[in-house]
PDB file of C-alpha atoms in Angstrom:
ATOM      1  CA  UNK A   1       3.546 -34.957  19.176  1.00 39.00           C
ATOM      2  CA  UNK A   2       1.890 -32.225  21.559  1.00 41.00           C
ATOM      3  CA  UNK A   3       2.079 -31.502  24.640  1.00 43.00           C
ATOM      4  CA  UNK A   4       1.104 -28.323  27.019  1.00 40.00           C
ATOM      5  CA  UNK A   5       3.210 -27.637  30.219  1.00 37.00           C
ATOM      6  CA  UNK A   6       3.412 -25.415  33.339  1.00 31.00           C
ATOM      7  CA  UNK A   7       6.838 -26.734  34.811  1.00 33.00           C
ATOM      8  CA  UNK A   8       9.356 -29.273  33.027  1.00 41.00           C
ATOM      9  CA  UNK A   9       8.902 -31.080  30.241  1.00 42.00           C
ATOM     10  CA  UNK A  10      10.108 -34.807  30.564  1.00 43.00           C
ATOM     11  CA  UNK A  11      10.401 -37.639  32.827  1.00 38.00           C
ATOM     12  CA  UNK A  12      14.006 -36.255  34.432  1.00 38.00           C
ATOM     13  CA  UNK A  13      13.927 -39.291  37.701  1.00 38.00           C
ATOM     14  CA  UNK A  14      14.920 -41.449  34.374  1.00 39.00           C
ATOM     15  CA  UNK A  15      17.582 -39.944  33.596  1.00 39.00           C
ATOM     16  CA  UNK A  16      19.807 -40.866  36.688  1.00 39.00           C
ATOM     17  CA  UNK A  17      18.874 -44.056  36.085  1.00 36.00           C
ATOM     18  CA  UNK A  18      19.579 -44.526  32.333  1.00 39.00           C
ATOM     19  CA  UNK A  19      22.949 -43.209  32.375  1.00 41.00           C
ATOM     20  CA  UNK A  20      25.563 -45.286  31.809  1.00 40.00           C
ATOM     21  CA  UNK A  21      28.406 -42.515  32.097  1.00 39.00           C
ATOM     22  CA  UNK A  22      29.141 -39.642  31.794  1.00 43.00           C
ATOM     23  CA  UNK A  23      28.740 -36.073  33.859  1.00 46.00           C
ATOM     24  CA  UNK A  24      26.665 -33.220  32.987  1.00 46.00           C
ATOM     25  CA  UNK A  25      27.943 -30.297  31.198  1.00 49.00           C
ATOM     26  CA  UNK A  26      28.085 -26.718  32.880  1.00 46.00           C
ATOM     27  CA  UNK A  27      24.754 -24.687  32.270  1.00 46.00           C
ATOM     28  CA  UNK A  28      24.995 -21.295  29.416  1.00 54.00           C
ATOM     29  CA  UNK A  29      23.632 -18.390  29.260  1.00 54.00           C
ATOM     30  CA  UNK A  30      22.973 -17.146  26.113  1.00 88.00           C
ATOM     31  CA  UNK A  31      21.124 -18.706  23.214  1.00 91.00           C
ATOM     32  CA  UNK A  32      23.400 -21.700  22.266  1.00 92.00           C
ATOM     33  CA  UNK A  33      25.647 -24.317  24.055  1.00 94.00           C
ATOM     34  CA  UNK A  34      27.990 -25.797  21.781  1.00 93.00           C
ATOM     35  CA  UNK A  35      29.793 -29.142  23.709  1.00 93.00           C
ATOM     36  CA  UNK A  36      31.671 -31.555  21.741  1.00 93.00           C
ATOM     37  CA  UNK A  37      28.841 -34.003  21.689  1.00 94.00           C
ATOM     38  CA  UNK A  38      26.309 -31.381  20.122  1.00 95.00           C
ATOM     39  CA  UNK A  39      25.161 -28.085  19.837  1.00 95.00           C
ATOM     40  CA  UNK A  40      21.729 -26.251  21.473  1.00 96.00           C
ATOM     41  CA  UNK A  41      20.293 -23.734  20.079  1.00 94.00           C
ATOM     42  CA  UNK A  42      17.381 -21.014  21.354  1.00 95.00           C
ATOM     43  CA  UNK A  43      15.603 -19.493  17.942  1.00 94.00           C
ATOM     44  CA  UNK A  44      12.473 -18.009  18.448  1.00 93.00           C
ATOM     45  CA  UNK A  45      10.644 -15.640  16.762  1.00 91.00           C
ATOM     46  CA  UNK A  46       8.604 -11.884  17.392  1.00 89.00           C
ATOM     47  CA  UNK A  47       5.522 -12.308  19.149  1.00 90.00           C
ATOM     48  CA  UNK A  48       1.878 -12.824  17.250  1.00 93.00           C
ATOM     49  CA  UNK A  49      -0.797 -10.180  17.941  1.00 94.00           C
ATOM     50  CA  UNK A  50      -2.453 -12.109  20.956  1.00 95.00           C
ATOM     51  CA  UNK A  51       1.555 -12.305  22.833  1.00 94.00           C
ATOM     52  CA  UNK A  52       2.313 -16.119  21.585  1.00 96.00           C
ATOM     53  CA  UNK A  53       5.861 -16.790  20.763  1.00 95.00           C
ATOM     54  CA  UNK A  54       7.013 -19.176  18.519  1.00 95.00           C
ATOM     55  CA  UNK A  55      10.234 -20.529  18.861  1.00 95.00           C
ATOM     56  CA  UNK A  56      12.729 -23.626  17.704  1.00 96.00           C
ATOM     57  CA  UNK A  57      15.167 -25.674  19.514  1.00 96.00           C
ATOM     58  CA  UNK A  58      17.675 -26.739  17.632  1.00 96.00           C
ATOM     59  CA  UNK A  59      19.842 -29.818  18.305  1.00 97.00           C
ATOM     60  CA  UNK A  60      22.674 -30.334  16.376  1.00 97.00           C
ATOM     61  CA  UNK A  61      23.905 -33.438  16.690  1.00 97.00           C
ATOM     62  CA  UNK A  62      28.116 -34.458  15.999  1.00 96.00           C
ATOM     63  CA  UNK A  63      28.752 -37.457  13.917  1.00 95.00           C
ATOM     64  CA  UNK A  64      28.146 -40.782  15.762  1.00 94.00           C
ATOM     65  CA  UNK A  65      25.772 -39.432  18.454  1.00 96.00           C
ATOM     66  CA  UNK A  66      22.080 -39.630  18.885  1.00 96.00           C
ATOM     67  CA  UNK A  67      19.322 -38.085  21.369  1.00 96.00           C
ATOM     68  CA  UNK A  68      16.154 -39.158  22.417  1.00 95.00           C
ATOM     69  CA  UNK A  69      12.024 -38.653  21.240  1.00 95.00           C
ATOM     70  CA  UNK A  70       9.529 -38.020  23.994  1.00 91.00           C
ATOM     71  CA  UNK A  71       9.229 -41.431  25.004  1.00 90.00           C
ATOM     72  CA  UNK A  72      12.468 -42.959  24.156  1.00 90.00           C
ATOM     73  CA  UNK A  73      11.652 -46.540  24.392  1.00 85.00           C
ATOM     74  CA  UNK A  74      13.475 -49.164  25.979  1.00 78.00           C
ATOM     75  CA  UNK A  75      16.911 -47.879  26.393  1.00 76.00           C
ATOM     76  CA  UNK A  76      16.747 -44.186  25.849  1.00 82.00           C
ATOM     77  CA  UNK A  77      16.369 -41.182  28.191  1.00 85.00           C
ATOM     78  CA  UNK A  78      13.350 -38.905  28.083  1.00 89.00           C
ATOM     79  CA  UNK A  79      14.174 -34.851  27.140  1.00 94.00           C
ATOM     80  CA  UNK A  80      13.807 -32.104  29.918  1.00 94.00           C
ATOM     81  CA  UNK A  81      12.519 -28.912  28.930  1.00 96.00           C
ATOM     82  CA  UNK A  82      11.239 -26.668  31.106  1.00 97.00           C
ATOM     83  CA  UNK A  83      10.490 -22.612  30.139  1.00 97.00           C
ATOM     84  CA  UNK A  84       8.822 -22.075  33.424  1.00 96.00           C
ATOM     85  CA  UNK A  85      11.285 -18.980  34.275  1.00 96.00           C
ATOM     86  CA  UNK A  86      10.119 -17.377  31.507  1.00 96.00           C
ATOM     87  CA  UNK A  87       8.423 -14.202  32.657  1.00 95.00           C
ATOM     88  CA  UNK A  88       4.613 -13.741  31.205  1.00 96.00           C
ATOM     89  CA  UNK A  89       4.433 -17.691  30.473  1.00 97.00           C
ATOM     90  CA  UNK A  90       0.964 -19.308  30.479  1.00 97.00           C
ATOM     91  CA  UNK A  91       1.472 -22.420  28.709  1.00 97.00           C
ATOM     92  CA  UNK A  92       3.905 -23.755  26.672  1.00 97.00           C
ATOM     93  CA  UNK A  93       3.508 -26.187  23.587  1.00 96.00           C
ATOM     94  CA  UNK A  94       6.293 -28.506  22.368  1.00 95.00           C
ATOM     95  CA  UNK A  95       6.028 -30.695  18.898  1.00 96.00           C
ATOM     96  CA  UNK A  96       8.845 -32.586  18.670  1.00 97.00           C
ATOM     97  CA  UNK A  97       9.794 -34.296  14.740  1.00 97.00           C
ATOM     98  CA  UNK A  98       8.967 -37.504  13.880  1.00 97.00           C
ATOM     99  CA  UNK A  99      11.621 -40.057  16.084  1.00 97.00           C
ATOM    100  CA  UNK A 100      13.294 -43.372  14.409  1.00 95.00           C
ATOM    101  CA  UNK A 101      13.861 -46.503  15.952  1.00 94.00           C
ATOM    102  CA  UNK A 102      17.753 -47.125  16.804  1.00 92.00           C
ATOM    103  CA  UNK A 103      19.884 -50.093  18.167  1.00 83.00           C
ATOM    104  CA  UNK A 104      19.356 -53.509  18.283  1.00 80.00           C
ATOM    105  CA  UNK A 105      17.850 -55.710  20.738  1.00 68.00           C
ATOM    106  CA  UNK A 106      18.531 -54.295  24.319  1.00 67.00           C
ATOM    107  CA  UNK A 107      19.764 -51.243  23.079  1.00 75.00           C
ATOM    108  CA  UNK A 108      16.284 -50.462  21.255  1.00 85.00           C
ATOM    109  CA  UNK A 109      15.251 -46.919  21.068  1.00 90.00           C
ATOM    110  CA  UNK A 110      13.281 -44.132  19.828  1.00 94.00           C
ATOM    111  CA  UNK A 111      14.978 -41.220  18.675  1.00 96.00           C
ATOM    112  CA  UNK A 112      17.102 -39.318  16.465  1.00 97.00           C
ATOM    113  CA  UNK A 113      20.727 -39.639  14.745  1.00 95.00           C
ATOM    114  CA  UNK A 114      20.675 -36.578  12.463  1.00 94.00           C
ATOM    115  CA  UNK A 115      19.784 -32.995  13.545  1.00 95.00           C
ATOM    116  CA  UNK A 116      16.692 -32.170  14.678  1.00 96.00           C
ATOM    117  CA  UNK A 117      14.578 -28.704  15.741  1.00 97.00           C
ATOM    118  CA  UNK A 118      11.809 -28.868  18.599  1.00 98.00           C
ATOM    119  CA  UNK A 119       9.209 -26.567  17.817  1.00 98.00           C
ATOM    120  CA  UNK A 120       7.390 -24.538  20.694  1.00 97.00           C
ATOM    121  CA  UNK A 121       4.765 -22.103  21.127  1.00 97.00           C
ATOM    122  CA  UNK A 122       4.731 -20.302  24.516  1.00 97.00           C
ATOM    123  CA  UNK A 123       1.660 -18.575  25.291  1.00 98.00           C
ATOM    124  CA  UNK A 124       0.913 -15.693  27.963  1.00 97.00           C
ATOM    125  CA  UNK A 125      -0.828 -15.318  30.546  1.00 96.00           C
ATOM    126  CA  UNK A 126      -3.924 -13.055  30.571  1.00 94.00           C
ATOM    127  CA  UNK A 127      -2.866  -9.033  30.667  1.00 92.00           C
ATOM    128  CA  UNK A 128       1.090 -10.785  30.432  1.00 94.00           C
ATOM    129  CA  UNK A 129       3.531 -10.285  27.616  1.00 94.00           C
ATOM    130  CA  UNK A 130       5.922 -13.341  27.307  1.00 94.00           C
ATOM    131  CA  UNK A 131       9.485 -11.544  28.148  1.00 91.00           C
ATOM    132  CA  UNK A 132      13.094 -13.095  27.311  1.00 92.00           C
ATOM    133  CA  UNK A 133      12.857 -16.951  27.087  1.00 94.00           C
ATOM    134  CA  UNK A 134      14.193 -18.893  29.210  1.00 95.00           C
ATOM    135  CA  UNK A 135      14.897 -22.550  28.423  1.00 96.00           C
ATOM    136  CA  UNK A 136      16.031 -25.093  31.297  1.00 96.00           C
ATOM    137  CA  UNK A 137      16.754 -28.322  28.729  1.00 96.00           C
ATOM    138  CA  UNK A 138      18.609 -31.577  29.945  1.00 95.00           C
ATOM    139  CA  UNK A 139      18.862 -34.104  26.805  1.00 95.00           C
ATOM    140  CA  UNK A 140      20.887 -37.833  26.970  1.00 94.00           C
ATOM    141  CA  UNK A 141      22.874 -38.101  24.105  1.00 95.00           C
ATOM    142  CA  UNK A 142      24.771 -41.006  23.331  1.00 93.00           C
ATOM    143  CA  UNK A 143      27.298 -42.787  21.037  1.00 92.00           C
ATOM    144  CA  UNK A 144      29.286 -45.802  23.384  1.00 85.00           C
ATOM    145  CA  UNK A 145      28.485 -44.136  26.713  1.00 88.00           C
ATOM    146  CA  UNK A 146      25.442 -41.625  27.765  1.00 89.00           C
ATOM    147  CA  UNK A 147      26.195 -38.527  28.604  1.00 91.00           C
ATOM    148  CA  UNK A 148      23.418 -35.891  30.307  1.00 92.00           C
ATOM    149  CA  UNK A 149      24.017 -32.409  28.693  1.00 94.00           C
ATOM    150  CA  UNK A 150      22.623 -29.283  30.613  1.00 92.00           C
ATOM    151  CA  UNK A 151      22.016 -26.080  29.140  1.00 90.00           C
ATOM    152  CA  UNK A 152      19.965 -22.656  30.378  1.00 94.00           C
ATOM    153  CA  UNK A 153      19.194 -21.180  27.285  1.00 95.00           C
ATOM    154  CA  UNK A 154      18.377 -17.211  26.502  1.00 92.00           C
ATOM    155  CA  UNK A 155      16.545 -15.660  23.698  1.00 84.00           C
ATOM    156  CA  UNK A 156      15.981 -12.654  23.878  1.00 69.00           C
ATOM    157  CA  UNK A 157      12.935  -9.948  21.595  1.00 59.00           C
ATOM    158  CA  UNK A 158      15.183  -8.728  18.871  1.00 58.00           C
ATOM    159  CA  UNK A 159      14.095 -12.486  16.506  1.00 64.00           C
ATOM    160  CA  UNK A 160      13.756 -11.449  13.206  1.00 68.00           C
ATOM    161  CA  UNK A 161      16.860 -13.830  12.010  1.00 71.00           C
ATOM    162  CA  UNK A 162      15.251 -16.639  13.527  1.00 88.00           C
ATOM    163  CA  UNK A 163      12.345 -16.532  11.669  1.00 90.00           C
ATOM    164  CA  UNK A 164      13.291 -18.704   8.658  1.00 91.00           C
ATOM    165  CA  UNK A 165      14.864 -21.276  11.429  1.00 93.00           C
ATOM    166  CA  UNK A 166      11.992 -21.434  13.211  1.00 95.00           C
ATOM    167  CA  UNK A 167       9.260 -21.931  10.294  1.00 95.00           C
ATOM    168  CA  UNK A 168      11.895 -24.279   9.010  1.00 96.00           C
ATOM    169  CA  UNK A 169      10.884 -26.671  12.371  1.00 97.00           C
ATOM    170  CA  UNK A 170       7.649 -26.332  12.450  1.00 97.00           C
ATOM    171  CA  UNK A 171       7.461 -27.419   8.896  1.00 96.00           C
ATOM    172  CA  UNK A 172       9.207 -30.296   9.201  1.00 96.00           C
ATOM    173  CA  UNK A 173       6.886 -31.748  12.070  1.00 97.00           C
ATOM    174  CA  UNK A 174       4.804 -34.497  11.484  1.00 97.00           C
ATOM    175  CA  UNK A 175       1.165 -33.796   9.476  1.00 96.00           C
ATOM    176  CA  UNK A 176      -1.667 -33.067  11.549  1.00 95.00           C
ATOM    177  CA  UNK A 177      -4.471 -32.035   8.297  1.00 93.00           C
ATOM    178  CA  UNK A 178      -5.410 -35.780   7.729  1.00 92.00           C
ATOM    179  CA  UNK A 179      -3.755 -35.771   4.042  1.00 93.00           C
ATOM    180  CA  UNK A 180      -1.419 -38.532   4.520  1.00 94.00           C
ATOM    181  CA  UNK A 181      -3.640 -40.596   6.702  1.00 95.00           C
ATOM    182  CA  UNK A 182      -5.460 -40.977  10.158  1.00 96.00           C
ATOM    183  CA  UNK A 183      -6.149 -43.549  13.056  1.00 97.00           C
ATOM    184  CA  UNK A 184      -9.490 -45.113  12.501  1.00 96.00           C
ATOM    185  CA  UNK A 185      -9.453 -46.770  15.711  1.00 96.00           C
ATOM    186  CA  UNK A 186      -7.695 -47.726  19.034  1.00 97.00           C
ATOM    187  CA  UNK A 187      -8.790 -50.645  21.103  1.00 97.00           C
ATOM    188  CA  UNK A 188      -7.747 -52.483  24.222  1.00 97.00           C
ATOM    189  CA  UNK A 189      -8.178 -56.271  24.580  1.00 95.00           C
ATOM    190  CA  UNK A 190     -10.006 -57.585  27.827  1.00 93.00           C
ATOM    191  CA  UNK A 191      -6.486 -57.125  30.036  1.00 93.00           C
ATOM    192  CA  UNK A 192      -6.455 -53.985  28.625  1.00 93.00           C
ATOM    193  CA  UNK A 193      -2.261 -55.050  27.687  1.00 94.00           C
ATOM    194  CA  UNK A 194      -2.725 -54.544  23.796  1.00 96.00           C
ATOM    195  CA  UNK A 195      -3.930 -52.140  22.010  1.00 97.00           C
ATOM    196  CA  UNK A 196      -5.134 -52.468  18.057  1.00 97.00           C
ATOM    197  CA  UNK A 197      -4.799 -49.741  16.443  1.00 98.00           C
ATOM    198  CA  UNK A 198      -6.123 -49.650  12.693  1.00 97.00           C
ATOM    199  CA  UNK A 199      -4.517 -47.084  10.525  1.00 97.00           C
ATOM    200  CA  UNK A 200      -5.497 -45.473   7.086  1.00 96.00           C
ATOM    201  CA  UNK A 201      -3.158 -44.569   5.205  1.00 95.00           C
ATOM    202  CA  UNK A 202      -2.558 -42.877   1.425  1.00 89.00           C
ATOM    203  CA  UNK A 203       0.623 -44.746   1.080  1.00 84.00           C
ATOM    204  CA  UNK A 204       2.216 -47.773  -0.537  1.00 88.00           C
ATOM    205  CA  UNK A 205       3.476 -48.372   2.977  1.00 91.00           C
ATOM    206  CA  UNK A 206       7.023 -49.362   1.946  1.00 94.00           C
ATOM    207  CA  UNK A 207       8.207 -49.442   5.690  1.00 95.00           C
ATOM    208  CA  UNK A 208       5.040 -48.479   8.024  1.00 97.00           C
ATOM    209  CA  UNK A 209       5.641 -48.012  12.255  1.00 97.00           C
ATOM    210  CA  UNK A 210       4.074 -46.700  14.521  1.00 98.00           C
ATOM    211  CA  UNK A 211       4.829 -44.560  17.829  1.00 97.00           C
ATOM    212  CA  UNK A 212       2.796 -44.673  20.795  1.00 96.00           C
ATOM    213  CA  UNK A 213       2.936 -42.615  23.523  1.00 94.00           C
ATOM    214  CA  UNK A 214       0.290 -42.005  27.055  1.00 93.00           C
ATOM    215  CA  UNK A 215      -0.126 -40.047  29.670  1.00 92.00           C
ATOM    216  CA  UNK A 216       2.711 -39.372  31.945  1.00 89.00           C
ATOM    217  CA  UNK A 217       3.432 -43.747  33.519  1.00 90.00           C
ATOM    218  CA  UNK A 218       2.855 -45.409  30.406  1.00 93.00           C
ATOM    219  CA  UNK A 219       4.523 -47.274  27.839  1.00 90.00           C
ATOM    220  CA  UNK A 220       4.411 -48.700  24.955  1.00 93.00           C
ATOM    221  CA  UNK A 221       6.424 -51.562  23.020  1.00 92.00           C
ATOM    222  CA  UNK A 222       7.339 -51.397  19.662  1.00 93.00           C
ATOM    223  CA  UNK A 223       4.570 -53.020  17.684  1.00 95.00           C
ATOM    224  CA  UNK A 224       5.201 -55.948  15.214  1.00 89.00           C
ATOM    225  CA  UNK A 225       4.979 -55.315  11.566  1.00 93.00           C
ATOM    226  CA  UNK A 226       0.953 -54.172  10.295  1.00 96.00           C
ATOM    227  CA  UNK A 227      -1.596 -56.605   8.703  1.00 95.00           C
ATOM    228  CA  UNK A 228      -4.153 -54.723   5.822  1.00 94.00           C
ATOM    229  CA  UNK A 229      -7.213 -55.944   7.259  1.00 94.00           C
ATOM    230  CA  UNK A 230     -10.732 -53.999   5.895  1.00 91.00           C
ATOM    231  CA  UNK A 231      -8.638 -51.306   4.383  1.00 91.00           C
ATOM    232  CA  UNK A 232      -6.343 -50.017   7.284  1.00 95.00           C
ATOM    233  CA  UNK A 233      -3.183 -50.807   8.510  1.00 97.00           C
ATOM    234  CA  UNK A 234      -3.432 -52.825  11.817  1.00 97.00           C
ATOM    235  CA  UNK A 235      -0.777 -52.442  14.473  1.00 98.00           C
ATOM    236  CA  UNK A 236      -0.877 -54.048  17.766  1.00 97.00           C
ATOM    237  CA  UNK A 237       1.576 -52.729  20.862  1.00 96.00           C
ATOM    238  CA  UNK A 238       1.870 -54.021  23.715  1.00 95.00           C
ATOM    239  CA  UNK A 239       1.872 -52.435  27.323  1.00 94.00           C
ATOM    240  CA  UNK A 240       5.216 -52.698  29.063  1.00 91.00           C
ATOM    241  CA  UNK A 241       4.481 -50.773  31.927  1.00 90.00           C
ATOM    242  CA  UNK A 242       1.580 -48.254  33.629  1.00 92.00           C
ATOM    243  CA  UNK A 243       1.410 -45.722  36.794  1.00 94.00           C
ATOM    244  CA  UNK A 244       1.237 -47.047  40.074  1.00 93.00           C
ATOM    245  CA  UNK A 245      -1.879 -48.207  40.526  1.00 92.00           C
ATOM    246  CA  UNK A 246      -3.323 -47.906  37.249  1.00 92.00           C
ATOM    247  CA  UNK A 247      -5.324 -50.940  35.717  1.00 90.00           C
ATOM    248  CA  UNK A 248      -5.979 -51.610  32.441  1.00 92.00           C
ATOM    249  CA  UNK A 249      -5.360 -49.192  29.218  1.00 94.00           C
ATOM    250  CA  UNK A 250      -4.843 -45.448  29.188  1.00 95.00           C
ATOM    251  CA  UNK A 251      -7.742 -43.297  28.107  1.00 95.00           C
ATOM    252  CA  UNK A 252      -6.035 -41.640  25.692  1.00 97.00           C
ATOM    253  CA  UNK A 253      -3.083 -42.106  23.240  1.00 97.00           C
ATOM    254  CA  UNK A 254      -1.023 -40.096  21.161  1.00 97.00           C
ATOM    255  CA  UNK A 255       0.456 -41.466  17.851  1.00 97.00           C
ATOM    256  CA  UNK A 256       3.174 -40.670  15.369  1.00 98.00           C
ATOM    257  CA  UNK A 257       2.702 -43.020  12.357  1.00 98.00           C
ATOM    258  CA  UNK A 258       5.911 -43.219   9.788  1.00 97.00           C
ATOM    259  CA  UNK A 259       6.520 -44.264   6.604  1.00 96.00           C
ATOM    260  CA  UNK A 260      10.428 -43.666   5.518  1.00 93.00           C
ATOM    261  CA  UNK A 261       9.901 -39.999   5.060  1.00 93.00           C
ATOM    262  CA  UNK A 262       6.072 -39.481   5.428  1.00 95.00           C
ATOM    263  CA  UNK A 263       4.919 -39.433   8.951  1.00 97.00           C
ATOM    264  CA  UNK A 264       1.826 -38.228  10.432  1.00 97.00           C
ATOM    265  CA  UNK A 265       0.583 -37.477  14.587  1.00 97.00           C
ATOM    266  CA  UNK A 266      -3.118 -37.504  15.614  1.00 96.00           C
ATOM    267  CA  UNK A 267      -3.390 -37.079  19.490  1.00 95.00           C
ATOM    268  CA  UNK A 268      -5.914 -37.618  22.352  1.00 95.00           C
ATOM    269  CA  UNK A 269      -7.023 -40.341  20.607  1.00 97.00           C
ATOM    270  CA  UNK A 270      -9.570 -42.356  22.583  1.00 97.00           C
ATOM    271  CA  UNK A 271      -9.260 -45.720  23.336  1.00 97.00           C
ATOM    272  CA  UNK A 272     -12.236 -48.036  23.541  1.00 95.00           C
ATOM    273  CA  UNK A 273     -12.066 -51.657  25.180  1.00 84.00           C
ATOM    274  CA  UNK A 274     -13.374 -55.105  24.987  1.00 63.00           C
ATOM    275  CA  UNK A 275     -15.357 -56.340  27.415  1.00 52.00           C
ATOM    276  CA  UNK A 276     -14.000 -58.852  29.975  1.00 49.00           C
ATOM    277  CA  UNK A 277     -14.789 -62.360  28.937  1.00 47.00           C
ATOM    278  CA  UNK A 278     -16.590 -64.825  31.391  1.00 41.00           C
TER     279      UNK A 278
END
């Protein structure tokens, strides 16, 4: 899944809220924070001929403990990144891997049990070169309690070993080229509180999901299990909660679609509505 910042990544007001216990770790300063929950790590590699920098984080996890996708569902706590100190920084690009669900009933969540790397691409600003990188992150990891771990993470020009790591992530992301599949169409009913999404697929579809994530205020709920109807898979998610203010569905949506070990992401996709009845 995509997304372009300024400032912070994440939804970091949740946090306080979602812990259950815990206290935040002391901040580093070089390119790794090792605690005995898991281990952060800066990789990044030399920049590209128009001054973008691609770069890795990579989570670690330690047996027992998990962290959390971009929208982490019901119980989980959203990721904080935020690169804004870097010097030269226009934009910056995070794709995180395709999440899981985990837990049972009202410990549902989306997010990850087994190491992961979040891929980045940090571009300049115009006449800028991007300088040392430097990576605010704030991640809830969990096993019986929550615990908020805090690192400032440094990586400096000198990236050639990090190459490998970081093609490594970007690899493993979910498909963007339309191979495995793509979302045919998203549509609100009248309410504008479900959405139908129709997905095609080339797949068996052994165990198909899907992830939905809006704009910055909404959420999604998991969907029930797809119907084949015309040829696509057919999911239907609920809304479980929108900005203040906001009516109806979001404009947009991002998806992550899974299938065990295949997954595929299309974003900014539009979606259309029903018309209100009488």
């Amino acid at each position: 899944m995509i997304r372009t910042i300024r400032m912070a990544y994440g939804l970091a007001g949740v946090l306080g809220l979602a812990l259950v216990a815990g206290e935040a770790h002391a901040a580093s300063d070089g390119a790794t924070l090792a605690t005995d929950q898991v281990t952060i790590r800066l990789a990044r590699q030399t920049a590209m001929p128009d001054g973008t920098v691609r770069g890795a984080l990579v989570v670690d996890l330690a047996p027992g403990w998990k962290t959390y996708w971009i929208d982490p569902g019901a119980s989980g706590i959203p990721p904080t990144i935020d690169f804004s100190e870097t010097s030269g920084l226009g934009t910056a690009t995070l794709r995180f891997p395709a999440p899981h669900r985990l837990g049972e009933d009202f410990s549902r969540a989306n997010g990850y049990k087994q190491p992961l790397s979040i891929a980045f691409e940090l571009a300049p600003e115009p006449d800028a070169t991007i300088g040392p990188i430097e990576a605010q992150i704030l991640l809830g990891v969990c096993a019986e309690i929550c615990i908020p771990v805090q690192a400032k993470l440094t990586g400096g020009s000198d990236a050639a070993a990090d190459a490998t790591t970081v093609a490594a992530a970007f690899s493993a992301l979910p498909d963007q080229s339309g191979d495995i599949g793509r979302i045919r169409s998203a549509v609100a009913n009248a309410k504008g509180d479900v959405l139908t999404i129709a997905v095609e697929y080339a797949g068996a579809a052994e165990t198909p999901d899907l992830f939905v994530r809006g704009p910055e205020g909404w959420y999604f709920d998991e969907p029930a299990a797809p119907a084949w109807r015309d040829g696509s898979l057919v999911f239907e998610v609920k809304v479980v909660d929108r900005p203040r203010g906001a009516k109806g569905a979001p404009e947009t949506i991002d998806v992550v679609f899974t299938d065990g070990p295949r997954a595929f992401e299309a974003n900014d996709i539009t979606v259309a509505g029903k018309p209100q009845q009488g």
